[in-house]
Every structure is written in C-alpha cells, then in structure tokens.
C-alpha cells in the first residue's frame, strides 16, 4: 500500500514538473525499503532515480514548468 501511494505521489510530482519533490520521494522510498527489509536492488534503483531527478532539477536553467513556458521534466523512464 505504501509503495502504491509513493508511486501516485511520484507521478504527481512528474506531472507538475517538480524534480526536487520527485527526488525526495524516491530517496524516502529507498530509505523505507531499507528499513522494511525490502529488495536492496529496488532501493538502489530508487536512489539512482533520486540522484537523476536531483541532477536534472539542478541543471534546469530554463523557465519554470509551472509558468506554462516550459515542459515538465519527464522522469518516467528512469
């Protein structure tokens, strides 16, 4: 149930182009996987997604996606 909720929140962050929120969600989900004894490969994958999202957000020098001038970051294929 928690992972389903995380996936919904991550999808919402992607939709609105909030790469920082997406990175935080992925990092927290990885921490939860570690604490709950989940699959370490899944936790590593989530951490990679968090790093990619954080890097994409830091390198974004264009207009804010919320301004309507830019495209939201698409992190679905990470």
PDB file of N, CA and C in Angstrom:
ATOM      1  N   UNK A   1       0.834  -1.194   0.000  1.00  0.00           N
ATOM      2  CA  UNK A   1       0.000   0.000   0.000  1.00  0.00           C
ATOM      3  C   UNK A   1       0.874   1.252   0.000  1.00  0.00           C
ATOM      4  N   UNK A   2       1.942   1.242   0.797  1.00  0.00           N
ATOM      5  CA  UNK A   2       2.817   2.412   0.884  1.00  0.00           C
ATOM      6  C   UNK A   2       3.520   2.667  -0.456  1.00  0.00           C
ATOM      7  N   UNK A   3       3.958   1.597  -1.115  1.00  0.00           N
ATOM      8  CA  UNK A   3       4.625   1.780  -2.404  1.00  0.00           C
ATOM      9  C   UNK A   3       3.658   2.281  -3.472  1.00  0.00           C
ATOM     10  N   UNK A   4       2.417   1.848  -3.402  1.00  0.00           N
ATOM     11  CA  UNK A   4       1.417   2.339  -4.354  1.00  0.00           C
ATOM     12  C   UNK A   4       1.193   3.840  -4.143  1.00  0.00           C
ATOM     13  N   UNK A   5       1.105   4.240  -2.871  1.00  0.00           N
ATOM     14  CA  UNK A   5       0.926   5.655  -2.561  1.00  0.00           C
ATOM     15  C   UNK A   5       2.134   6.457  -3.019  1.00  0.00           C
ATOM     16  N   UNK A   6       3.354   5.909  -2.810  1.00  0.00           N
ATOM     17  CA  UNK A   6       4.560   6.590  -3.271  1.00  0.00           C
ATOM     18  C   UNK A   6       4.510   6.756  -4.791  1.00  0.00           C
ATOM     19  N   UNK A   7       4.116   5.710  -5.501  1.00  0.00           N
ATOM     20  CA  UNK A   7       4.059   5.779  -6.963  1.00  0.00           C
ATOM     21  C   UNK A   7       3.088   6.861  -7.420  1.00  0.00           C
ATOM     22  N   UNK A   8       1.962   6.999  -6.746  1.00  0.00           N
ATOM     23  CA  UNK A   8       0.997   8.045  -7.098  1.00  0.00           C
ATOM     24  C   UNK A   8       1.583   9.432  -6.842  1.00  0.00           C
ATOM     25  N   UNK A   9       2.273   9.585  -5.716  1.00  0.00           N
ATOM     26  CA  UNK A   9       2.883  10.876  -5.392  1.00  0.00           C
ATOM     27  C   UNK A   9       3.995  11.212  -6.386  1.00  0.00           C
ATOM     28  N   UNK A  10       4.802  10.208  -6.760  1.00  0.00           N
ATOM     29  CA  UNK A  10       5.870  10.425  -7.731  1.00  0.00           C
ATOM     30  C   UNK A  10       5.286  10.821  -9.083  1.00  0.00           C
ATOM     31  N   UNK A  11       4.192  10.198  -9.473  1.00  0.00           N
ATOM     32  CA  UNK A  11       3.540  10.543 -10.741  1.00  0.00           C
ATOM     33  C   UNK A  11       3.031  11.986 -10.703  1.00  0.00           C
ATOM     34  N   UNK A  12       2.481  12.396  -9.566  1.00  0.00           N
ATOM     35  CA  UNK A  12       2.007  13.771  -9.436  1.00  0.00           C
ATOM     36  C   UNK A  12       3.171  14.753  -9.518  1.00  0.00           C
ATOM     37  N   UNK A  13       4.307  14.410  -8.894  1.00  0.00           N
ATOM     38  CA  UNK A  13       5.488  15.288  -8.943  1.00  0.00           C
ATOM     39  C   UNK A  13       5.990  15.414 -10.376  1.00  0.00           C
ATOM     40  N   UNK A  14       6.000  14.296 -11.111  1.00  0.00           N
ATOM     41  CA  UNK A  14       6.428  14.341 -12.517  1.00  0.00           C
ATOM     42  C   UNK A  14       5.490  15.209 -13.336  1.00  0.00           C
ATOM     43  N   UNK A  15       4.198  15.026 -13.121  1.00  0.00           N
ATOM     44  CA  UNK A  15       3.201  15.754 -13.891  1.00  0.00           C
ATOM     45  C   UNK A  15       3.348  17.259 -13.720  1.00  0.00           C
ATOM     46  N   UNK A  16       3.627  17.696 -12.494  1.00  0.00           N
ATOM     47  CA  UNK A  16       3.748  19.145 -12.277  1.00  0.00           C
ATOM     48  C   UNK A  16       5.172  19.634 -12.500  1.00  0.00           C
ATOM     49  N   UNK A  17       6.100  18.705 -12.837  1.00  0.00           N
ATOM     50  CA  UNK A  17       7.464  19.106 -13.158  1.00  0.00           C
ATOM     51  C   UNK A  17       8.321  19.422 -11.957  1.00  0.00           C
ATOM     52  N   UNK A  18       7.942  18.946 -10.791  1.00  0.00           N
ATOM     53  CA  UNK A  18       8.686  19.232  -9.560  1.00  0.00           C
ATOM     54  C   UNK A  18       9.760  18.170  -9.361  1.00  0.00           C
ATOM     55  N   UNK A  19      10.945  18.393  -9.956  1.00  0.00           N
ATOM     56  CA  UNK A  19      12.011  17.391  -9.880  1.00  0.00           C
ATOM     57  C   UNK A  19      12.551  17.248  -8.465  1.00  0.00           C
ATOM     58  N   UNK A  20      12.545  18.326  -7.694  1.00  0.00           N
ATOM     59  CA  UNK A  20      13.006  18.241  -6.308  1.00  0.00           C
ATOM     60  C   UNK A  20      12.116  17.334  -5.482  1.00  0.00           C
ATOM     61  N   UNK A  21      10.813  17.479  -5.639  1.00  0.00           N
ATOM     62  CA  UNK A  21       9.876  16.620  -4.918  1.00  0.00           C
ATOM     63  C   UNK A  21      10.031  15.172  -5.365  1.00  0.00           C
ATOM     64  N   UNK A  22      10.190  14.962  -6.662  1.00  0.00           N
ATOM     65  CA  UNK A  22      10.359  13.598  -7.163  1.00  0.00           C
ATOM     66  C   UNK A  22      11.617  12.979  -6.565  1.00  0.00           C
ATOM     67  N   UNK A  23      12.700  13.732  -6.489  1.00  0.00           N
ATOM     68  CA  UNK A  23      13.945  13.231  -5.907  1.00  0.00           C
ATOM     69  C   UNK A  23      13.751  12.883  -4.434  1.00  0.00           C
ATOM     70  N   UNK A  24      13.078  13.759  -3.697  1.00  0.00           N
ATOM     71  CA  UNK A  24      12.835  13.492  -2.275  1.00  0.00           C
ATOM     72  C   UNK A  24      11.975  12.246  -2.082  1.00  0.00           C
ATOM     73  N   UNK A  25      10.946  12.103  -2.892  1.00  0.00           N
ATOM     74  CA  UNK A  25      10.075  10.936  -2.783  1.00  0.00           C
ATOM     75  C   UNK A  25      10.839   9.640  -3.058  1.00  0.00           C
ATOM     76  N   UNK A  26      11.669   9.649  -4.089  1.00  0.00           N
ATOM     77  CA  UNK A  26      12.441   8.453  -4.417  1.00  0.00           C
ATOM     78  C   UNK A  26      13.423   8.115  -3.308  1.00  0.00           C
ATOM     79  N   UNK A  27      14.057   9.137  -2.731  1.00  0.00           N
ATOM     80  CA  UNK A  27      15.014   8.908  -1.646  1.00  0.00           C
ATOM     81  C   UNK A  27      14.314   8.348  -0.415  1.00  0.00           C
ATOM     82  N   UNK A  28      13.168   8.900  -0.060  1.00  0.00           N
ATOM     83  CA  UNK A  28      12.418   8.401   1.098  1.00  0.00           C
ATOM     84  C   UNK A  28      11.895   6.984   0.862  1.00  0.00           C
ATOM     85  N   UNK A  29      11.477   6.700  -0.352  1.00  0.00           N
ATOM     86  CA  UNK A  29      11.013   5.342  -0.668  1.00  0.00           C
ATOM     87  C   UNK A  29      12.164   4.348  -0.538  1.00  0.00           C
ATOM     88  N   UNK A  30      13.364   4.738  -0.970  1.00  0.00           N
ATOM     89  CA  UNK A  30      14.535   3.862  -0.837  1.00  0.00           C
ATOM     90  C   UNK A  30      14.852   3.625   0.636  1.00  0.00           C
ATOM     91  N   UNK A  31      14.780   4.671   1.445  1.00  0.00           N
ATOM     92  CA  UNK A  31      15.008   4.516   2.889  1.00  0.00           C
ATOM     93  C   UNK A  31      13.993   3.560   3.498  1.00  0.00           C
ATOM     94  N   UNK A  32      12.737   3.705   3.077  1.00  0.00           N
ATOM     95  CA  UNK A  32      11.693   2.815   3.597  1.00  0.00           C
ATOM     96  C   UNK A  32      11.955   1.360   3.197  1.00  0.00           C
ATOM     97  N   UNK A  33      12.395   1.154   1.958  1.00  0.00           N
ATOM     98  CA  UNK A  33      12.716  -0.209   1.516  1.00  0.00           C
ATOM     99  C   UNK A  33      13.818  -0.806   2.387  1.00  0.00           C
ATOM    100  N   UNK A  34      14.830   0.004   2.699  1.00  0.00           N
ATOM    101  CA  UNK A  34      15.919  -0.474   3.550  1.00  0.00           C
ATOM    102  C   UNK A  34      15.420  -0.821   4.954  1.00  0.00           C
ATOM    103  N   UNK A  35      14.629   0.057   5.536  1.00  0.00           N
ATOM    104  CA  UNK A  35      14.131  -0.164   6.904  1.00  0.00           C
ATOM    105  C   UNK A  35      13.215  -1.377   6.994  1.00  0.00           C
ATOM    106  N   UNK A  36      12.443  -1.605   5.947  1.00  0.00           N
ATOM    107  CA  UNK A  36      11.463  -2.690   5.983  1.00  0.00           C
ATOM    108  C   UNK A  36      12.020  -4.005   5.457  1.00  0.00           C
ATOM    109  N   UNK A  37      13.295  -4.017   5.099  1.00  0.00           N
ATOM    110  CA  UNK A  37      13.896  -5.254   4.613  1.00  0.00           C
ATOM    111  C   UNK A  37      13.473  -5.607   3.205  1.00  0.00           C
ATOM    112  N   UNK A  38      13.180  -4.598   2.415  1.00  0.00           N
ATOM    113  CA  UNK A  38      12.782  -4.834   1.029  1.00  0.00           C
ATOM    114  C   UNK A  38      13.966  -5.215   0.162  1.00  0.00           C
ATOM    115  N   UNK A  39      13.702  -5.380  -1.089  1.00  0.00           N
ATOM    116  CA  UNK A  39      14.710  -5.776  -2.063  1.00  0.00           C
ATOM    117  C   UNK A  39      15.773  -4.681  -2.194  1.00  0.00           C
ATOM    118  N   UNK A  40      17.044  -4.997  -1.892  1.00  0.00           N
ATOM    119  CA  UNK A  40      18.103  -3.988  -1.997  1.00  0.00           C
ATOM    120  C   UNK A  40      18.258  -3.437  -3.414  1.00  0.00           C
ATOM    121  N   UNK A  41      17.973  -4.236  -4.420  1.00  0.00           N
ATOM    122  CA  UNK A  41      18.071  -3.763  -5.802  1.00  0.00           C
ATOM    123  C   UNK A  41      17.037  -2.671  -6.072  1.00  0.00           C
ATOM    124  N   UNK A  42      15.861  -2.809  -5.499  1.00  0.00           N
ATOM    125  CA  UNK A  42      14.824  -1.784  -5.668  1.00  0.00           C
ATOM    126  C   UNK A  42      15.263  -0.499  -4.980  1.00  0.00           C
ATOM    127  N   UNK A  43      15.819  -0.619  -3.781  1.00  0.00           N
ATOM    128  CA  UNK A  43      16.294   0.565  -3.063  1.00  0.00           C
ATOM    129  C   UNK A  43      17.392   1.273  -3.857  1.00  0.00           C
ATOM    130  N   UNK A  44      18.313   0.517  -4.441  1.00  0.00           N
ATOM    131  CA  UNK A  44      19.376   1.119  -5.254  1.00  0.00           C
ATOM    132  C   UNK A  44      18.784   1.832  -6.470  1.00  0.00           C
ATOM    133  N   UNK A  45      17.808   1.204  -7.091  1.00  0.00           N
ATOM    134  CA  UNK A  45      17.158   1.807  -8.255  1.00  0.00           C
ATOM    135  C   UNK A  45      16.464   3.118  -7.876  1.00  0.00           C
ATOM    136  N   UNK A  46      15.803   3.122  -6.736  1.00  0.00           N
ATOM    137  CA  UNK A  46      15.135   4.340  -6.274  1.00  0.00           C
ATOM    138  C   UNK A  46      16.145   5.448  -5.984  1.00  0.00           C
ATOM    139  N   UNK A  47      17.275   5.077  -5.414  1.00  0.00           N
ATOM    140  CA  UNK A  47      18.311   6.082  -5.135  1.00  0.00           C
ATOM    141  C   UNK A  47      18.893   6.647  -6.435  1.00  0.00           C
ATOM    142  N   UNK A  48      19.065   5.781  -7.443  1.00  0.00           N
ATOM    143  CA  UNK A  48      19.542   6.277  -8.746  1.00  0.00           C
ATOM    144  C   UNK A  48      18.533   7.264  -9.329  1.00  0.00           C
ATOM    145  N   UNK A  49      17.254   6.929  -9.227  1.00  0.00           N
ATOM    146  CA  UNK A  49      16.208   7.831  -9.728  1.00  0.00           C
ATOM    147  C   UNK A  49      16.240   9.161  -8.975  1.00  0.00           C
ATOM    148  N   UNK A  50      16.469   9.096  -7.665  1.00  0.00           N
ATOM    149  CA  UNK A  50      16.542  10.323  -6.866  1.00  0.00           C
ATOM    150  C   UNK A  50      17.715  11.183  -7.311  1.00  0.00           C
ATOM    151  N   UNK A  51      18.881  10.562  -7.538  1.00  0.00           N
ATOM    152  CA  UNK A  51      20.056  11.323  -7.987  1.00  0.00           C
ATOM    153  C   UNK A  51      19.814  11.942  -9.359  1.00  0.00           C
ATOM    154  N   UNK A  52      19.204  11.170 -10.269  1.00  0.00           N
ATOM    155  CA  UNK A  52      18.924  11.699 -11.611  1.00  0.00           C
ATOM    156  C   UNK A  52      17.964  12.876 -11.539  1.00  0.00           C
ATOM    157  N   UNK A  53      16.919  12.742 -10.732  1.00  0.00           N
ATOM    158  CA  UNK A  53      15.934  13.818 -10.613  1.00  0.00           C
ATOM    159  C   UNK A  53      16.574  15.054  -9.990  1.00  0.00           C
ATOM    160  N   UNK A  54      17.407  14.857  -8.970  1.00  0.00           N
ATOM    161  CA  UNK A  54      18.066  15.991  -8.325  1.00  0.00           C
ATOM    162  C   UNK A  54      19.017  16.677  -9.298  1.00  0.00           C
ATOM    163  N   UNK A  55      19.744  15.887 -10.068  1.00  0.00           N
ATOM    164  CA  UNK A  55      20.665  16.443 -11.050  1.00  0.00           C
ATOM    165  C   UNK A  55      19.904  17.194 -12.137  1.00  0.00           C
ATOM    166  N   UNK A  56      18.825  16.620 -12.603  1.00  0.00           N
ATOM    167  CA  UNK A  56      18.018  17.278 -13.636  1.00  0.00           C
ATOM    168  C   UNK A  56      17.457  18.595 -13.122  1.00  0.00           C
ATOM    169  N   UNK A  57      17.021  18.610 -11.876  1.00  0.00           N
ATOM    170  CA  UNK A  57      16.489  19.837 -11.284  1.00  0.00           C
ATOM    171  C   UNK A  57      17.554  20.894 -11.105  1.00  0.00           C
ATOM    172  N   UNK A  58      18.774  20.477 -10.738  1.00  0.00           N
ATOM    173  CA  UNK A  58      19.867  21.423 -10.523  1.00  0.00           C
ATOM    174  C   UNK A  58      20.366  21.998 -11.847  1.00  0.00           C
ATOM    175  N   UNK A  59      20.302  21.214 -12.915  1.00  0.00           N
ATOM    176  CA  UNK A  59      20.793  21.665 -14.210  1.00  0.00           C
ATOM    177  C   UNK A  59      19.755  22.435 -15.003  1.00  0.00           C
ATOM    178  N   UNK A  60      18.531  22.434 -14.561  1.00  0.00           N
ATOM    179  CA  UNK A  60      17.460  23.114 -15.289  1.00  0.00           C
ATOM    180  C   UNK A  60      17.605  24.621 -15.114  1.00  0.00           C
ATOM    181  N   UNK A  61      17.970  25.298 -16.170  1.00  0.00           N
ATOM    182  CA  UNK A  61      18.117  26.746 -16.119  1.00  0.00           C
ATOM    183  C   UNK A  61      17.034  27.441 -16.934  1.00  0.00           C
ATOM    184  N   UNK A  62      16.136  26.656 -17.473  1.00  0.00           N
ATOM    185  CA  UNK A  62      15.062  27.225 -18.279  1.00  0.00           C
ATOM    186  C   UNK A  62      13.939  27.743 -17.415  1.00  0.00           C
ATOM    187  N   UNK A  63      12.865  28.175 -18.052  1.00  0.00           N
ATOM    188  CA  UNK A  63      11.717  28.690 -17.313  1.00  0.00           C
ATOM    189  C   UNK A  63      11.073  27.604 -16.473  1.00  0.00           C
ATOM    190  N   UNK A  64      10.439  28.009 -15.423  1.00  0.00           N
ATOM    191  CA  UNK A  64       9.766  27.071 -14.540  1.00  0.00           C
ATOM    192  C   UNK A  64       8.635  26.384 -15.283  1.00  0.00           C
ATOM    193  N   UNK A  65       8.497  25.047 -15.149  1.00  0.00           N
ATOM    194  CA  UNK A  65       7.400  24.353 -15.827  1.00  0.00           C
ATOM    195  C   UNK A  65       6.037  24.868 -15.381  1.00  0.00           C
ATOM    196  N   UNK A  66       5.958  25.406 -14.198  1.00  0.00           N
ATOM    197  CA  UNK A  66       4.675  25.898 -13.699  1.00  0.00           C
ATOM    198  C   UNK A  66       4.271  27.209 -14.359  1.00  0.00           C
ATOM    199  N   UNK A  67       5.230  27.887 -15.005  1.00  0.00           N
ATOM    200  CA  UNK A  67       4.905  29.159 -15.634  1.00  0.00           C
ATOM    201  C   UNK A  67       4.139  28.973 -16.936  1.00  0.00           C
ATOM    202  N   UNK A  68       4.142  27.727 -17.432  1.00  0.00           N
ATOM    203  CA  UNK A  68       3.458  27.457 -18.682  1.00  0.00           C
ATOM    204  C   UNK A  68       4.356  27.636 -19.884  1.00  0.00           C
ATOM    205  N   UNK A  69       5.586  28.138 -19.672  1.00  0.00           N
ATOM    206  CA  UNK A  69       6.515  28.368 -20.771  1.00  0.00           C
ATOM    207  C   UNK A  69       7.387  27.159 -21.076  1.00  0.00           C
ATOM    208  N   UNK A  70       7.573  26.252 -20.120  1.00  0.00           N
ATOM    209  CA  UNK A  70       8.454  25.116 -20.323  1.00  0.00           C
ATOM    210  C   UNK A  70       7.709  23.806 -20.229  1.00  0.00           C
ATOM    211  N   UNK A  71       8.395  22.733 -20.533  1.00  0.00           N
ATOM    212  CA  UNK A  71       7.782  21.406 -20.417  1.00  0.00           C
ATOM    213  C   UNK A  71       8.167  20.791 -19.088  1.00  0.00           C
ATOM    214  N   UNK A  72       7.249  20.107 -18.413  1.00  0.00           N
ATOM    215  CA  UNK A  72       7.611  19.435 -17.173  1.00  0.00           C
ATOM    216  C   UNK A  72       8.650  18.370 -17.428  1.00  0.00           C
ATOM    217  N   UNK A  73       9.508  18.152 -16.473  1.00  0.00           N
ATOM    218  CA  UNK A  73      10.533  17.110 -16.598  1.00  0.00           C
ATOM    219  C   UNK A  73       9.844  15.758 -16.651  1.00  0.00           C
ATOM    220  N   UNK A  74      10.250  14.951 -17.592  1.00  0.00           N
ATOM    221  CA  UNK A  74       9.668  13.612 -17.740  1.00  0.00           C
ATOM    222  C   UNK A  74      10.626  12.589 -17.170  1.00  0.00           C
ATOM    223  N   UNK A  75      10.330  12.082 -15.973  1.00  0.00           N
ATOM    224  CA  UNK A  75      11.211  11.148 -15.287  1.00  0.00           C
ATOM    225  C   UNK A  75      10.659   9.735 -15.313  1.00  0.00           C
ATOM    226  N   UNK A  76       9.665   9.481 -16.138  1.00  0.00           N
ATOM    227  CA  UNK A  76       9.026   8.177 -16.146  1.00  0.00           C
ATOM    228  C   UNK A  76       9.946   7.049 -16.581  1.00  0.00           C
ATOM    229  N   UNK A  77      10.939   7.310 -17.395  1.00  0.00           N
ATOM    230  CA  UNK A  77      11.780   6.237 -17.925  1.00  0.00           C
ATOM    231  C   UNK A  77      13.045   6.030 -17.132  1.00  0.00           C
ATOM    232  N   UNK A  78      13.052   6.403 -15.880  1.00  0.00           N
ATOM    233  CA  UNK A  78      14.257   6.227 -15.079  1.00  0.00           C
ATOM    234  C   UNK A  78      14.215   4.960 -14.310  1.00  0.00           C
TER     235      UNK A  78
END
